[in-house]
Coordinates of C-alpha atoms and ligand atoms in Angstrom, one line a residue:
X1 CA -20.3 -26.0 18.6
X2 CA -19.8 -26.8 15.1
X3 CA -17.9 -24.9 12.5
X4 CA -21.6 -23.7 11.0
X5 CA -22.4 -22.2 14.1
X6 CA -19.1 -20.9 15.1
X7 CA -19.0 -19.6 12.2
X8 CA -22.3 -18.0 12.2
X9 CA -21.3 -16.1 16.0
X10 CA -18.6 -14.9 14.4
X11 CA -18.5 -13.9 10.5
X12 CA -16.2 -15.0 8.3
X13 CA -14.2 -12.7 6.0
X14 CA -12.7 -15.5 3.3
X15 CA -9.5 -14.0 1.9
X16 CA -8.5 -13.9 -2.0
X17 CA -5.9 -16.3 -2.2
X18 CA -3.0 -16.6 -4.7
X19 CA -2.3 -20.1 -6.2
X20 CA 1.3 -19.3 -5.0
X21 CA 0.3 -19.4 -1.4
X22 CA -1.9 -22.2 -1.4
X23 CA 1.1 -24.6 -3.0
X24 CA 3.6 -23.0 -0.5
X25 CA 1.4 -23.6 2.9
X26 CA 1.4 -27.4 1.7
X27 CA 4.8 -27.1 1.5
X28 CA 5.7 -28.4 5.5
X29 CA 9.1 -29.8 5.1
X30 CA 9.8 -26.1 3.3
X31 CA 8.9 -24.3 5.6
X32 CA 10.0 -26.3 8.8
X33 CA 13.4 -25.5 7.4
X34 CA 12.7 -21.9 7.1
X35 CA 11.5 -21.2 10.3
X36 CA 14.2 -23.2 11.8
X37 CA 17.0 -21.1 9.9
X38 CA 15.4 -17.6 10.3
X39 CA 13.0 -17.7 13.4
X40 CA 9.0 -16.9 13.3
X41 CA 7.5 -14.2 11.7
X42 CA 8.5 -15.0 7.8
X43 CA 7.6 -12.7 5.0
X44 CA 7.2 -14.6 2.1
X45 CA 7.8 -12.7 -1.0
X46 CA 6.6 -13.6 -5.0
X47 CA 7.8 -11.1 -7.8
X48 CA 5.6 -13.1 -10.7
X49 CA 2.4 -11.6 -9.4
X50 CA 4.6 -8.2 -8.7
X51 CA 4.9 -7.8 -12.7
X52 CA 1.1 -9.1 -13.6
X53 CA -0.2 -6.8 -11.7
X54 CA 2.3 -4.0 -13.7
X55 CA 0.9 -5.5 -16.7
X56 CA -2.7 -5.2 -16.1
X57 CA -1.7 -1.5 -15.6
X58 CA -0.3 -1.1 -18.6
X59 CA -2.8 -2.8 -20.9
X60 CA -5.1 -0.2 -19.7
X61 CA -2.9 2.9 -20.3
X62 CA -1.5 1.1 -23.8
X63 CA -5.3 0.4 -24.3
X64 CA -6.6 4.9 -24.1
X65 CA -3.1 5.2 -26.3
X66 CA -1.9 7.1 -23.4
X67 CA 2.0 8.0 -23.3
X68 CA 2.7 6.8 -19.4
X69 CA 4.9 5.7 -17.2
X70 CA 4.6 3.7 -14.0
X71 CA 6.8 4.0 -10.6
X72 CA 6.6 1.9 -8.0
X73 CA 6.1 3.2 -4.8
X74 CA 8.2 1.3 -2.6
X75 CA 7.5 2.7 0.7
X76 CA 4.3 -0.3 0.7
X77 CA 7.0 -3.1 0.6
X78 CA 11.2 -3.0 1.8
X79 CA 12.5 -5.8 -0.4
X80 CA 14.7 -5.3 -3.0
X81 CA 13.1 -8.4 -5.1
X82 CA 10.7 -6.4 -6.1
X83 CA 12.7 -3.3 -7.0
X84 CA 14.7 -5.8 -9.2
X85 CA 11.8 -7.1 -10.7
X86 CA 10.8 -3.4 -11.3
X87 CA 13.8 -2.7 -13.1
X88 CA 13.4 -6.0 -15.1
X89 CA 10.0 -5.4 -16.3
X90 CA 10.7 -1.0 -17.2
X91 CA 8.9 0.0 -14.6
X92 CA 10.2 3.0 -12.4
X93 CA 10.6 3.4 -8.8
X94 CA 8.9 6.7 -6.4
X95 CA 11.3 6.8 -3.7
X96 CA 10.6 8.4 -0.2
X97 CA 13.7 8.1 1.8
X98 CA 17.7 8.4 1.1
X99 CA 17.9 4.6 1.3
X100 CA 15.3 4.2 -0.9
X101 CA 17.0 6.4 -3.4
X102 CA 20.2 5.4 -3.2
X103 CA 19.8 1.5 -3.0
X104 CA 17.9 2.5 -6.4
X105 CA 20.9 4.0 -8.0
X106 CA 23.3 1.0 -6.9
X107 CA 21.0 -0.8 -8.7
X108 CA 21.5 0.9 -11.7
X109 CA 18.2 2.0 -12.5
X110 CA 18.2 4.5 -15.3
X111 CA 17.6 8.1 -14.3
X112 CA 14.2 8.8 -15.8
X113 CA 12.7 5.7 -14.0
X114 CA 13.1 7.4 -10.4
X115 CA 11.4 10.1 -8.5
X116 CA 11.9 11.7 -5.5
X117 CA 8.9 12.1 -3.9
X118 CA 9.9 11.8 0.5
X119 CA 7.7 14.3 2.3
X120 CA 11.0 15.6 4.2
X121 CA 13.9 16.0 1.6
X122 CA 17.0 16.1 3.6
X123 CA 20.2 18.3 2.2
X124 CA 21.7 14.5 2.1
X125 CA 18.7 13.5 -0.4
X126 CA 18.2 16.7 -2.2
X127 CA 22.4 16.4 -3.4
X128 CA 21.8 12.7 -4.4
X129 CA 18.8 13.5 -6.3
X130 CA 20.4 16.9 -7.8
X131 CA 23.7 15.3 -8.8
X132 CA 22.0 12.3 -10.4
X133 CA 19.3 14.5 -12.3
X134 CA 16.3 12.5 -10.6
X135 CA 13.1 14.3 -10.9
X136 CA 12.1 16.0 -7.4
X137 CA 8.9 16.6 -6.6
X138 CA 8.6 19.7 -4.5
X139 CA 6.1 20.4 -1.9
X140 CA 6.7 23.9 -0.5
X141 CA 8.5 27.0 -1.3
X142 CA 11.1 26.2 1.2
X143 CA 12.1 23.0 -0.6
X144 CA 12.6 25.0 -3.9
X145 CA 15.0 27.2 -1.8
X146 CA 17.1 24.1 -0.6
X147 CA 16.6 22.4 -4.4
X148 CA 17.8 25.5 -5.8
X149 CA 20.9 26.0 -3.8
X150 CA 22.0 23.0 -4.0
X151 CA 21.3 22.9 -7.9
X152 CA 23.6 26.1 -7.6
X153 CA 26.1 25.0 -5.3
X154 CA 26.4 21.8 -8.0
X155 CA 26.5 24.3 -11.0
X156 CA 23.3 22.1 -12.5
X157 CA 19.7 22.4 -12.8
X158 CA 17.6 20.5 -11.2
X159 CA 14.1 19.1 -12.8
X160 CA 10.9 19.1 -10.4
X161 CA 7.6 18.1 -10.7
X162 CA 4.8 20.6 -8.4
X163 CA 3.0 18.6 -6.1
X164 CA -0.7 20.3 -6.1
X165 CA -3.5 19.6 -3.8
X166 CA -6.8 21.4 -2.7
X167 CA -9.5 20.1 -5.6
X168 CA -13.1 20.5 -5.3
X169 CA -15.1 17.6 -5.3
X170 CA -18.6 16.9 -3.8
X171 CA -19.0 20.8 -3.3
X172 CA -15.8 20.4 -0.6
X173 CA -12.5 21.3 -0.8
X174 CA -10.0 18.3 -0.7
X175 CA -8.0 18.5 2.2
X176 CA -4.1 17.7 2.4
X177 CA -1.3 18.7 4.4
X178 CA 0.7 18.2 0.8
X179 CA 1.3 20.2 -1.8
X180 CA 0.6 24.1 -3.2
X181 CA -3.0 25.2 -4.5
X182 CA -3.0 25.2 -7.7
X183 CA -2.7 29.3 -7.7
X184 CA -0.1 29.0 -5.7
X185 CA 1.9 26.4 -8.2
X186 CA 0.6 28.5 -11.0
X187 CA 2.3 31.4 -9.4
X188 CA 5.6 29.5 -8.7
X189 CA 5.7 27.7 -12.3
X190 CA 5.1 31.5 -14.2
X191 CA 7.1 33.9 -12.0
X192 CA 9.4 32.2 -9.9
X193 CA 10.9 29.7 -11.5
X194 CA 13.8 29.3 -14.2
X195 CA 16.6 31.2 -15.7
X196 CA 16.6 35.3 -14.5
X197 CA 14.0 34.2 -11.3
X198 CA 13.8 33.7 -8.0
X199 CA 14.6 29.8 -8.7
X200 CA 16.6 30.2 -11.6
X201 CA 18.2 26.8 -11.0
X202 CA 15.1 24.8 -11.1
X203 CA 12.9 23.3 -14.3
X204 CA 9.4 23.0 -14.7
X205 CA 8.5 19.6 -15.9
X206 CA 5.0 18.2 -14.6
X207 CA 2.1 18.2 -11.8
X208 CA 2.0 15.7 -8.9
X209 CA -0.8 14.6 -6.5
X210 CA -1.6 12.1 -4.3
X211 CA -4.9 11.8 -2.9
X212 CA -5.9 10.5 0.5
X213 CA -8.7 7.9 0.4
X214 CA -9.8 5.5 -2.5
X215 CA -12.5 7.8 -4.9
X216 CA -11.8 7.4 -8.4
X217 CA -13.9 10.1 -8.4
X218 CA -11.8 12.9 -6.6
X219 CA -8.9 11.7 -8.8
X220 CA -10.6 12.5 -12.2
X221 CA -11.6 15.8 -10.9
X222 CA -8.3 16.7 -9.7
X223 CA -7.2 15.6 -12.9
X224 CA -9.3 18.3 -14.8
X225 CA -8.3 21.3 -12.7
X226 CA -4.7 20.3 -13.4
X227 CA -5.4 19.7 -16.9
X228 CA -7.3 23.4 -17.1
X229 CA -4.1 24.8 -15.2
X230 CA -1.8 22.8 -17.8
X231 CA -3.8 24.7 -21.2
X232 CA -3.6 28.1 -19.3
X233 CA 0.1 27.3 -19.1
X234 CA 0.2 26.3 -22.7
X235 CA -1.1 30.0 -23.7
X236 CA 2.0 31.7 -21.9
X237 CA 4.7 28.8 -23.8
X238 CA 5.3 27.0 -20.5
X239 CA 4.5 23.2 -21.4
X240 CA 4.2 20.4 -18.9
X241 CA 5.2 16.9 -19.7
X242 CA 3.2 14.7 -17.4
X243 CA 0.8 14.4 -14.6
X244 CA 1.6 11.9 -12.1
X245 CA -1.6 11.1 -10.1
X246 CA 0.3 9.8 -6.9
X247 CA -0.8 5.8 -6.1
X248 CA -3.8 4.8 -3.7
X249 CA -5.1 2.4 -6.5
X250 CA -7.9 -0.1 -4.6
X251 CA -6.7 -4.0 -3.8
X252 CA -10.0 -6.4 -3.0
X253 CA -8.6 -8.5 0.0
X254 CA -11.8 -10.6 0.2
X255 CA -13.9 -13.6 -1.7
X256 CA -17.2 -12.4 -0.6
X257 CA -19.2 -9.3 -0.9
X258 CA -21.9 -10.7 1.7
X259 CA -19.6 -11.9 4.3
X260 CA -18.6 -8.5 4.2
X261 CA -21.5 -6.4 4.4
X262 CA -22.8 -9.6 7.4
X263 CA -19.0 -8.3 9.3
X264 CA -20.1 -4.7 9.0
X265 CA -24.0 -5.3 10.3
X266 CA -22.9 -8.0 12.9
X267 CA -20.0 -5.2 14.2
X268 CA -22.5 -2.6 14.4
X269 CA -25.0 -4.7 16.5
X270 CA -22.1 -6.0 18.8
X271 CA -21.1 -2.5 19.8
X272 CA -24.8 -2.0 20.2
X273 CA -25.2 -4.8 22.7
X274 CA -27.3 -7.0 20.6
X275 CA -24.9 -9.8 19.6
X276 CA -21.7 -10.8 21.5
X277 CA -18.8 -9.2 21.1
X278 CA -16.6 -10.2 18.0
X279 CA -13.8 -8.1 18.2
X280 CA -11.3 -7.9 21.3
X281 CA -13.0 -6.2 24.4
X282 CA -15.8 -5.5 21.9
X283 CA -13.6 -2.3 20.3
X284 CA -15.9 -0.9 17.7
X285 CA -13.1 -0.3 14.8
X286 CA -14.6 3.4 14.2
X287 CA -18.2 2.5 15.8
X288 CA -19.6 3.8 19.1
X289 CA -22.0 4.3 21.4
X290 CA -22.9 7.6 22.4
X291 CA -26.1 8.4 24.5
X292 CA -27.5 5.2 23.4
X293 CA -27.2 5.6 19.8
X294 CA -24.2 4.0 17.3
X295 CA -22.1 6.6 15.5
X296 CA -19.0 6.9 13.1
X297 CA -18.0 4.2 10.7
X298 CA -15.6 2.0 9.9
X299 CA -11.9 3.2 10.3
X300 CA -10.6 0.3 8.4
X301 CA -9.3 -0.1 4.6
X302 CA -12.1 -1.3 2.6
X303 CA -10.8 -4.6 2.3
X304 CA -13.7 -6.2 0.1
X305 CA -14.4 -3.5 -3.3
X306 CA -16.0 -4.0 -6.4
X307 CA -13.0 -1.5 -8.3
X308 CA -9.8 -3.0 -7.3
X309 CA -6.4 -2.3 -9.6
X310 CA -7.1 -1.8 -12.9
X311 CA -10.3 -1.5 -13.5
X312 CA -10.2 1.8 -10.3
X313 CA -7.4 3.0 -13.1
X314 CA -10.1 2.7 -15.8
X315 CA -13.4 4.2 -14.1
X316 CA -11.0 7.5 -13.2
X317 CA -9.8 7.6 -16.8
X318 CA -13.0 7.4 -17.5
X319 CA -14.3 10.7 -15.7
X320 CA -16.2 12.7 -17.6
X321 CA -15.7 16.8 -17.4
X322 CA -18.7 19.2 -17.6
X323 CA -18.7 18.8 -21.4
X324 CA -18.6 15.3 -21.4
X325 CA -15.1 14.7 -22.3
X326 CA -13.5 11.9 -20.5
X327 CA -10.2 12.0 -18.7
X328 CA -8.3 9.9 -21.1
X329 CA -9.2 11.9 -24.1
X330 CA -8.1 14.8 -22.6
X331 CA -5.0 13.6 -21.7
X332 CA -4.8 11.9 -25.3
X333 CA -5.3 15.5 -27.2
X334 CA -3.0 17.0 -25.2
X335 CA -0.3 14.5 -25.6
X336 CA 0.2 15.0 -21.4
X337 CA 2.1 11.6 -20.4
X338 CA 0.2 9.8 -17.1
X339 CA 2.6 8.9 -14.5
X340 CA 1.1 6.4 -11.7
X341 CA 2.9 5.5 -8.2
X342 CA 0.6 2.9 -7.1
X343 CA 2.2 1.1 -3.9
X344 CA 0.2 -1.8 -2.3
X345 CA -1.8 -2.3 -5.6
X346 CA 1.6 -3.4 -7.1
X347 CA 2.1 -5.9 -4.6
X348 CA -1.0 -7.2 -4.5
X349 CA -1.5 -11.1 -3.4
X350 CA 2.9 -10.5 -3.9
X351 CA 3.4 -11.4 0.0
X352 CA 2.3 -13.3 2.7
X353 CA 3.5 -13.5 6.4
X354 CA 3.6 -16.8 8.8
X355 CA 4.1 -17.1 12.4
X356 CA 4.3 -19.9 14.8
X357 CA 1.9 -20.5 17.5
X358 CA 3.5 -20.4 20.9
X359 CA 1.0 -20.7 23.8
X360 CA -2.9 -20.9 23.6
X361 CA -4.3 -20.2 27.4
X362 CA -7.9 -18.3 28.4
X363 CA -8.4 -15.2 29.7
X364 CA -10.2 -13.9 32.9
X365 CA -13.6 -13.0 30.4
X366 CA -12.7 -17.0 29.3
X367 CA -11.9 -15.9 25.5
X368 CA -9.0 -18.3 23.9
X369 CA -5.4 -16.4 23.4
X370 CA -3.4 -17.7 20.8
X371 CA 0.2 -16.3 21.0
X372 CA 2.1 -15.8 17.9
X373 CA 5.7 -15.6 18.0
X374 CA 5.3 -12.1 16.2
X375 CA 4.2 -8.4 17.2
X376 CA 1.6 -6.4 16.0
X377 CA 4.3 -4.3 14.1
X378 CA 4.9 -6.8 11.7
X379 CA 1.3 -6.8 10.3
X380 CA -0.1 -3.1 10.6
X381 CA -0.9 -0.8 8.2
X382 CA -3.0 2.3 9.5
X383 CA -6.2 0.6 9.0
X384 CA -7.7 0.1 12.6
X385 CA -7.7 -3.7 11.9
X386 CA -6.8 -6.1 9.3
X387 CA -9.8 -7.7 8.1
X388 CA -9.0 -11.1 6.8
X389 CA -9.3 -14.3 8.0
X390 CA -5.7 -16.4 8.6
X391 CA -5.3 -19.8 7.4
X392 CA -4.1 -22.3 10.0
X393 CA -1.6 -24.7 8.8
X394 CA -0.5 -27.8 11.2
X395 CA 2.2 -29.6 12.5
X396 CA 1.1 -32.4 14.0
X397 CA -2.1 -34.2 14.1
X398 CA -3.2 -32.4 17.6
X399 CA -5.5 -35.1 19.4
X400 CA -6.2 -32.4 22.2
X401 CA -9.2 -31.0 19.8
X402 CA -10.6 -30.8 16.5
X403 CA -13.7 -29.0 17.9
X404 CA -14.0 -25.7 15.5
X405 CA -13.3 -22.5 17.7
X406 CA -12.6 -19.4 18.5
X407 CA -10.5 -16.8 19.7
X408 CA -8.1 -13.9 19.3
X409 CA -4.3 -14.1 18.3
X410 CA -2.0 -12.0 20.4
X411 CA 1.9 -10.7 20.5
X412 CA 4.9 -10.6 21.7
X413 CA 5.3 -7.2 22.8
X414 CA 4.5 -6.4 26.5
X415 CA 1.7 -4.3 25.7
X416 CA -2.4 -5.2 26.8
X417 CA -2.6 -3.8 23.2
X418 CA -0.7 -6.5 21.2
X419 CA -3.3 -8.1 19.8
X420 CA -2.3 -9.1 16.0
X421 CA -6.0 -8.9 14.6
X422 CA -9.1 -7.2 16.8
X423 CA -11.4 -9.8 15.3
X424 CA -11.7 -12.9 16.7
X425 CA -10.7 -15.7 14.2
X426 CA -12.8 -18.8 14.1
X427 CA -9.8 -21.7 13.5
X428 CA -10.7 -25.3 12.5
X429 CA -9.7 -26.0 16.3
X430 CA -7.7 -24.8 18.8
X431 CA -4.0 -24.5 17.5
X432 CA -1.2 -26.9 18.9
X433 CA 2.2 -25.8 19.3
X434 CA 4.5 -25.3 16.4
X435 CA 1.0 -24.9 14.0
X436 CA 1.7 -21.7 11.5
X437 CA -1.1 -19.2 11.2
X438 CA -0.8 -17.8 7.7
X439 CA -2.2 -14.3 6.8
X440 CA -2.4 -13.4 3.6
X441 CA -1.3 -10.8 1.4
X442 CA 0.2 -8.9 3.6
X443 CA 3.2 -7.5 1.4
X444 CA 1.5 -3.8 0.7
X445 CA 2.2 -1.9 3.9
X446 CA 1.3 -4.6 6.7
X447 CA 4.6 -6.5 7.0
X448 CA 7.0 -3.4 6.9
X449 CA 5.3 -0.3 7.2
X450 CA 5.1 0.0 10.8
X451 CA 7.3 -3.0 11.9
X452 CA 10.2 -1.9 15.2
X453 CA 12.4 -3.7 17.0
X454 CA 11.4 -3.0 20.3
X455 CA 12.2 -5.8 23.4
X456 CA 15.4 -6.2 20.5
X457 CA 13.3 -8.6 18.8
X458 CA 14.4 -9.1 15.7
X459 CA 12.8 -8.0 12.4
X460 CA 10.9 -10.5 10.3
X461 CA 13.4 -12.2 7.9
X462 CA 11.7 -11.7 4.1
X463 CA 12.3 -14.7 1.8
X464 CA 11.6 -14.6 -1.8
X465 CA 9.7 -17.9 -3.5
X466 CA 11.6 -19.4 -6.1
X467 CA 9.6 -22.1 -8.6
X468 CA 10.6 -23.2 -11.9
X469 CA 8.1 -24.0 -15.0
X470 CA 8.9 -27.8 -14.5
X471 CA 6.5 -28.5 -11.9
X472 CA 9.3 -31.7 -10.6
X473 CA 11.6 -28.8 -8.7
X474 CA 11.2 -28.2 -5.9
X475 CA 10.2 -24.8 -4.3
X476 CA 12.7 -22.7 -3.1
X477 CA 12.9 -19.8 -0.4
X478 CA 16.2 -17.3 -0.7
X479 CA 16.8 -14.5 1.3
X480 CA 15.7 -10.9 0.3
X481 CA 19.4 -9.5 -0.5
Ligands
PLP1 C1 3.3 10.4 -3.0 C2 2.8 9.0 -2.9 N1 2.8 8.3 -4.0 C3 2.3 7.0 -4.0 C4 1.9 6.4 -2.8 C5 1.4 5.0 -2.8 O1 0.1 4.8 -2.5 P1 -0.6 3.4 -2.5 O2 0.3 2.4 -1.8 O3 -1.9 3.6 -1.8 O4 -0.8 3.0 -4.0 C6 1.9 7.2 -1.6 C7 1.4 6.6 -0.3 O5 1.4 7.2 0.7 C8 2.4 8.5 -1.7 O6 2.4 9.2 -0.5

């Protein structure tokens, strides 16, 4: 077969590359030594593209004049290079976890640039927060109980922000599991919080959201209701200083808007019996079959958008309420500072991961297996696949084959179900030994999110890229530390 036809059996989803990566992957000698020293899978890490991608957040806010502050939500990515990098550039960090927190605070971040966001707050976390006056945002009446005892027990006060939820949008109701109505937080904020109430320990400062899903949409109209339940505030003297409209900012993964739609048409016709199966065991990623006739869609991240970033900042900013007023004005009049916790958007083309190919052997259905010496819980996000092609980088000049293939890459763990990516991957030819498949940008969510240590396999080591201006140094990989 050649690579046209292969190609054609089995669509090709061309990844956005970073020039970073490119120049790295040519890089054998580099990373020969790397996986000699710290074993197979590596997460590569690159904080330049961390803070242009901040940047292109900021020219946008700085462009609407809009008083705003950005945290990074680090729950999409464990390093510390790019909490460091955070801190070098001014922007802030929404924690989730004690670690999280705390590593923060060693750092030295100043207090005002961290939030407390973790969907269980811990006593442990609610006293670290408290005692260093970090912002919590609080989710539930029974967190304002803890936050206020502890606030007490401390002889302080503490400062929250009132995560809300429950917007209308499309003639629905939003659904989350997060968060008080907005009656309910307009309740709290009037009569049960501050000095001579129920929470007398605890001070109003702003709203939080975080929306499931990726509609610019549903954030502008979330962002009116709260700004409607900020000026019915203003009328009783209780001001707000912010609205912090969570993350879930789009990333585009892909170069090509037709190889994408051709993916989602070719899918749809394999699980219909009209093409061969191109993912493993022909699993549907969200299609089906029932009584003869497809149903559901795709349960995947939509890797290839048209909105990515920025310019998904700038259409919600751009909402328009019923008199025509956009989003950004409305903020802008009411002097309400924007607060943003975008997490994977951040680190955006900022990672890539690399394994080594162990074995390559057929199946009883005769479909090639490539193993990886990696597990499926070091590239996994909860997107039912990850819809990228790998590059394929060699070690030798393999004289077994260079006939263009393919077939399916597949883990270590001792589970049927360790397959890395459901697609099949069409490769060049079929991978020797010792080759590295490459996936990139994998640094929001898919190296860490999910990633265990079961069979005591270690965890991926993460490395940080190191290049100088002067193009004569060499590259250089350090450890995360
Ligand atoms: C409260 C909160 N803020 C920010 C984020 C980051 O979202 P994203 O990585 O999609 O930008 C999340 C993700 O779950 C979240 O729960």
């Amino acid at each position: 077969m050649t690579f046209n036809n292969v190609s054609m059996t089995y669509p090709r989803l061309t990844p956005l590359m970073a020039p970073w990566v490119t120049s790295l992957i040519s890089q054998q000698e580099l990373l020969d030594q790397a996986f000699q020293q710290y074993g197979s899978p590596l997460n590569i890490h690159h904080t330049p593209a961390f803070a242009d991608n901040y940047q292109s957040y900021v020219a946008v806010l700085q462009h609407h004049e809009l008083r705003h502050q950005i945290f990074f939500a680090r729950k999409a990515n464990k390093c510390k290079a790019f909490v460091k990098e955070a801190q070098r550039i001014g922007c802030g960090i929404d924690t989730a976890s004690y670690r999280e927190l705390q590593q923060c605070l060693e750092l030295s971040f100043e207090v005002d640039q961290l939030v407390l966001t973790a969907a269980i707050k811990s006593e442990k976390v609610v006293r670290l927060a408290v005692s260093h006056q970090i912002l919590i945002v609080v989710d539930n009446l029974d967190e304002c109980i803890l936050v206020n005892r502890i606030a007490q027990e401390l002889r302080m006060s503490a400062r929250i922000g009132v995560r809300v939820s429950g917007f209308h949008s499309g003639g629905q109701q939003l659904y989350s599991r997060f968060g008080f109505s907005l009656d309910q937080a307009m309740e709290l904020i009037i009569h049960q919080i501050g000095p001579d109430r129920m929470f007398e320990a605890l001070r109003f400062t702003g709203f939080h959201f975080h929306l499931n899903g990726y509609s610019w949409q549903e954030r502008g109209t979330a962002l009116i209701e709260v700004i409607q339940a900020i000026d019915a505030l203003r009328e009783r003297d209780i001001m707000t200083e912010f609205i912090d409209v969570g993350g879930g900012f789009l990333v585009n993964y892909l170069a090509c808007k037709e190889e994408w739609h051709t993916f989602i048409e070719t899918l749809q016709c394999a699980v219909r019996g009209q093409h061969v199966p191109i993912t493993f065991l022909n699993t549907g990623l969200g299609f089906e079959m029932v009584h003869g006739q497809l149903h559901g869609q795709l349960q995947t991240y939509p890797y290839y958008n048209e909105l990515p970033r920025e310019q998904f900042l700038e259409a919600m900013l751009s909402y328009q309420n019923s008199q025509g007023e956009a989003v950004a004005s409305l903020l802008r009049t009411r002097d309400i500072e924007l607060r943003l916790e975008p997490g994977r958007s951040l680190v955006d083309q900022a990672g890539t991961t690399l394994a080594k190919v162990a074995f390559r052997k057929h199946d009883s259905q005769n479909n090639l297996l490539i193993g990886l010496e990696m597990n499926r819980t070091q590239m996994t996000s909860s997107s039912a696949d990850f819809l990228i092609d790998p590059l394929l980088i060699s070690s030798t000049v393999d004289t077994r084959s260079s006939e263009p293939t393919f077939g399916f890459l597949v883990g270590a763990y001792c589970l049927e179900q360790d397959i890395l990516l459901k697609r099949a991957v069409v490769l060049p030819r079929i991978p020797a030994i010792g080759d590295i498949v490459c996936f990139p940008n994998t640094a929001g969510y898919m190296m860490h999110f999910f990633e265990s240590e079961a069979h005591l396999f270690d965890l991926a080591t993460n490395l940080v890229l190191i290049h100088s201006e002067d193009t004569q140094v060499p590259l250089q990989l350090i450890e995360d530390i």
